[in-house]
Amino acid sequence: MADLAVFASGNGSNFEAVSEHLAQSPHRVTCLVCDRTGAGALRRAARLSIASHVISYAGRPREDAEQEILGILRDAMVDVIALAGFMRLLSASFIETFGGPILNVHPSLLPRYPGIGAIETSFHSKDNELGITIHEVDHGLDSGPIVLQKSFRRTGRESLAEIEQRIHELEHRWFPDVIRRFLDDAPSRQHWRM
Ligand code: GAR
């Protein structure tokens, strides 16, 4: 069994999809880390009975917020982190100190359209093929080694809402699957215990 922490800033639909998937596995979502009070992800965590932690980044250096998060991860012996719509960059020092895998899902075919608003930017592009990227995280903006990309061809007649729905369907189908694979491998690493 391995422990996952999910970081989210917004609606939390990926957080919920991951939690539901892992409920059918030996692994578990140990906690939600959220940087915004009022985020939909927090309501989902309460409904799913998953512990949540609101970490304020306002008015203090990012390093202070990250130290607080590291304390939570260490107490919970978290093996893997999943960023599910977490709209903050993690410092190189945080990534190194955590030491385990950190995965991110992004709603475009990286390296195209990193950052916020990727679905809208993809939609307004002339690209015929749109999709999602799941990657390991480094300290850059939606950068790091790509683990999986999934795409679909659009006709050009879809609305933005339809494209958004297809992208979220891909995320909810594949992000839990990739996370599960990393959790399956986690016991051999046990990075907190070294
Ligand atoms: C998802 O589409 C995810 O790919 C995106 O935020 C959304 C969160 O939705 N992440 C990024 O853009 C990261 N740069 P959710 O809160 O419903 O899971």
Coordinates of C-alpha atoms and ligand atoms in Angstrom, one line a residue:
M1 CA 0.0 0.0 0.0
A2 CA 1.2 3.5 -0.8
D3 CA 0.0 7.0 0.1
L4 CA -0.8 9.8 -2.3
A5 CA -1.2 13.5 -1.6
V6 CA -3.2 15.5 -4.2
F7 CA -2.6 19.2 -4.6
A8 CA -5.4 21.2 -6.1
S9 CA -6.4 24.9 -6.4
G10 CA -9.9 24.7 -8.0
N11 CA -12.8 22.6 -8.9
G12 CA -11.2 19.3 -8.0
S13 CA -12.8 17.0 -10.6
N14 CA -9.4 15.2 -11.2
F15 CA -8.9 14.9 -7.4
E16 CA -12.3 13.1 -7.2
A17 CA -11.6 10.9 -10.2
V18 CA -8.3 9.8 -8.7
S19 CA -9.8 9.2 -5.3
E20 CA -12.6 7.0 -6.7
H21 CA -10.1 5.0 -8.8
L22 CA -7.8 4.5 -5.8
A23 CA -10.7 3.4 -3.6
Q24 CA -10.6 0.2 -5.7
S25 CA -6.9 -0.3 -5.1
P26 CA -4.6 -1.1 -2.1
H27 CA -3.5 2.5 -2.2
R28 CA -5.1 5.6 -0.7
V29 CA -5.4 9.3 -1.1
T30 CA -4.0 10.4 2.3
C31 CA -4.7 14.1 2.0
L32 CA -5.6 17.1 -0.2
V33 CA -3.4 20.1 -0.1
C34 CA -5.1 23.3 -1.3
D35 CA -3.9 26.8 -1.6
R36 CA -7.4 28.5 -1.9
T37 CA -10.1 28.7 0.7
G38 CA -13.4 28.1 -1.0
A39 CA -12.0 25.8 -3.7
G40 CA -14.4 23.1 -4.9
A41 CA -11.8 20.5 -4.2
L42 CA -12.2 21.2 -0.5
R43 CA -15.9 20.4 -0.6
R44 CA -15.2 17.2 -2.5
A45 CA -12.6 16.2 0.1
A46 CA -15.2 16.7 2.9
R47 CA -17.7 14.6 1.0
L48 CA -15.1 11.9 0.4
S49 CA -13.9 12.0 4.0
I50 CA -10.3 12.8 2.9
A51 CA -8.3 15.1 5.2
S52 CA -7.6 18.5 3.6
H53 CA -5.1 21.2 4.4
V54 CA -5.5 24.8 3.3
I55 CA -2.0 26.3 2.9
S56 CA -1.9 30.1 2.6
Y57 CA 0.8 31.5 0.2
A58 CA -0.3 35.1 0.8
G59 CA 2.0 37.5 2.5
R60 CA 4.9 35.1 3.1
P61 CA 7.7 33.6 1.0
R62 CA 6.8 30.5 -1.0
E63 CA 9.5 28.6 0.9
D64 CA 7.5 29.1 4.2
A65 CA 4.4 27.7 2.6
E66 CA 6.4 24.8 1.2
Q67 CA 8.0 24.0 4.6
E68 CA 4.5 23.7 6.0
I69 CA 3.5 21.4 3.2
L70 CA 6.6 19.3 3.7
G71 CA 5.7 18.8 7.4
I72 CA 2.3 17.5 6.4
L73 CA 3.8 15.1 3.8
R74 CA 6.4 13.8 6.2
D75 CA 3.8 13.2 9.0
A76 CA 1.6 11.3 6.6
M77 CA 4.5 9.5 5.0
V78 CA 3.3 10.4 1.5
D79 CA 4.9 8.4 -1.3
V80 CA 3.7 10.2 -4.4
I81 CA 2.2 13.7 -5.1
A82 CA -0.3 14.4 -7.8
L83 CA -0.9 18.0 -9.0
A84 CA -4.5 18.1 -10.1
G85 CA -5.1 21.7 -11.1
F86 CA -2.6 23.1 -8.6
M87 CA -1.8 26.6 -9.9
R88 CA 1.5 27.2 -8.2
L89 CA 5.1 26.3 -9.1
L90 CA 7.0 24.1 -6.7
S91 CA 10.6 25.1 -5.9
A92 CA 13.6 22.9 -6.9
S93 CA 14.3 22.7 -3.2
F94 CA 10.8 21.4 -2.4
I95 CA 11.0 18.8 -5.2
E96 CA 14.4 17.6 -4.0
T97 CA 13.4 17.5 -0.3
F98 CA 10.3 15.5 -1.0
G99 CA 12.3 13.1 -3.1
G100 CA 9.4 11.0 -4.5
P101 CA 7.6 11.2 -7.8
I102 CA 5.5 14.3 -8.4
L103 CA 3.0 14.0 -11.3
N104 CA 1.1 16.8 -13.1
V105 CA -1.8 16.7 -15.5
H106 CA -2.1 19.4 -18.1
P107 CA -4.9 20.0 -20.6
S108 CA -2.7 20.4 -23.7
L109 CA -0.2 18.5 -25.7
L110 CA 3.0 19.9 -24.1
P111 CA 5.3 21.6 -25.0
R112 CA 2.4 23.4 -26.6
Y113 CA 0.4 25.8 -24.4
P114 CA 1.9 25.5 -20.9
G115 CA 0.4 27.7 -18.1
I116 CA -3.2 28.8 -17.4
G117 CA -5.9 28.8 -20.0
A118 CA -4.5 25.9 -22.0
I119 CA -7.9 24.6 -23.1
E120 CA -9.0 27.9 -24.5
T121 CA -5.6 28.5 -26.2
S122 CA -5.8 25.0 -27.8
F123 CA -9.4 25.6 -28.9
H124 CA -8.5 28.9 -30.6
S125 CA -5.4 27.4 -32.2
K126 CA -5.5 25.9 -35.7
D127 CA -4.4 22.5 -34.3
N128 CA -6.4 19.6 -35.5
E129 CA -5.2 17.3 -32.7
L130 CA -5.8 18.3 -29.1
G131 CA -5.2 16.4 -25.9
I132 CA -3.6 16.1 -22.5
T133 CA -0.2 15.5 -21.0
I134 CA 0.8 13.7 -17.8
H135 CA 4.4 14.4 -16.8
E136 CA 6.8 14.3 -13.9
V137 CA 7.3 17.7 -12.4
D138 CA 10.4 19.9 -12.3
H139 CA 10.5 23.5 -11.0
G140 CA 9.4 24.9 -14.4
L141 CA 6.0 25.8 -15.7
D142 CA 4.3 22.5 -16.7
S143 CA 7.7 21.1 -17.6
G144 CA 9.4 17.8 -16.8
P145 CA 9.7 14.3 -18.4
I146 CA 6.5 13.3 -20.2
V147 CA 4.9 10.1 -19.0
L148 CA 1.8 9.9 -21.2
Q149 CA 0.0 12.0 -23.8
K150 CA -3.5 11.2 -25.1
S151 CA -5.1 13.1 -28.0
F152 CA -8.1 13.2 -30.3
R153 CA -8.8 14.8 -33.7
R154 CA -11.4 17.5 -33.7
T155 CA -13.7 18.3 -36.6
G156 CA -13.6 22.0 -36.0
R157 CA -17.4 22.1 -35.4
E158 CA -17.2 21.4 -31.7
S159 CA -17.9 24.2 -29.2
L160 CA -15.4 25.2 -26.5
A161 CA -17.6 23.4 -23.9
E162 CA -17.5 20.2 -26.0
I163 CA -13.7 20.4 -26.3
E164 CA -13.4 21.0 -22.5
Q165 CA -15.6 18.0 -21.8
R166 CA -13.5 15.7 -24.1
I167 CA -10.3 16.9 -22.4
H168 CA -11.6 16.4 -18.9
E169 CA -12.8 12.9 -19.9
L170 CA -9.2 12.1 -21.0
E171 CA -7.8 13.5 -17.8
H172 CA -10.2 11.5 -15.6
R173 CA -9.6 8.3 -17.6
W174 CA -5.8 8.5 -17.7
F175 CA -4.5 10.5 -14.7
P176 CA -5.7 7.9 -12.1
D177 CA -4.2 5.1 -14.2
V178 CA -0.7 6.7 -14.3
I179 CA -0.8 7.6 -10.6
R180 CA -1.8 4.0 -9.8
R181 CA 1.4 2.7 -11.7
F182 CA 3.6 5.1 -9.7
L183 CA 2.0 4.0 -6.4
D184 CA 2.4 0.4 -7.3
D185 CA 6.2 1.1 -7.6
A186 CA 6.4 3.2 -4.5
P187 CA 7.1 0.6 -1.8
S188 CA 10.5 -0.1 -3.3
R189 CA 11.5 3.5 -2.9
Q190 CA 10.2 4.5 0.6
H191 CA 12.1 7.8 0.4
W192 CA 11.0 9.1 3.8
R193 CA 12.4 6.1 5.5
M194 CA 15.9 6.3 4.2
Ligands
GAR1 C1 -7.4 20.4 -15.3 O1 -7.9 20.6 -16.6 C2 -5.9 20.3 -15.3 O2 -5.4 19.7 -16.4 C3 -5.5 21.8 -15.3 O3 -6.4 22.3 -14.3 C4 -7.7 21.7 -14.5 C5 -8.2 21.3 -13.1 O4 -9.5 20.8 -13.2 N1 -4.1 22.0 -14.9 C6 -3.4 22.9 -15.4 O5 -3.7 23.7 -16.2 C7 -1.9 22.9 -14.9 N2 -1.1 23.8 -15.6 P1 -10.1 20.1 -11.9 O6 -9.9 21.1 -10.7 O7 -11.6 20.0 -12.2 O8 -9.4 18.8 -11.6

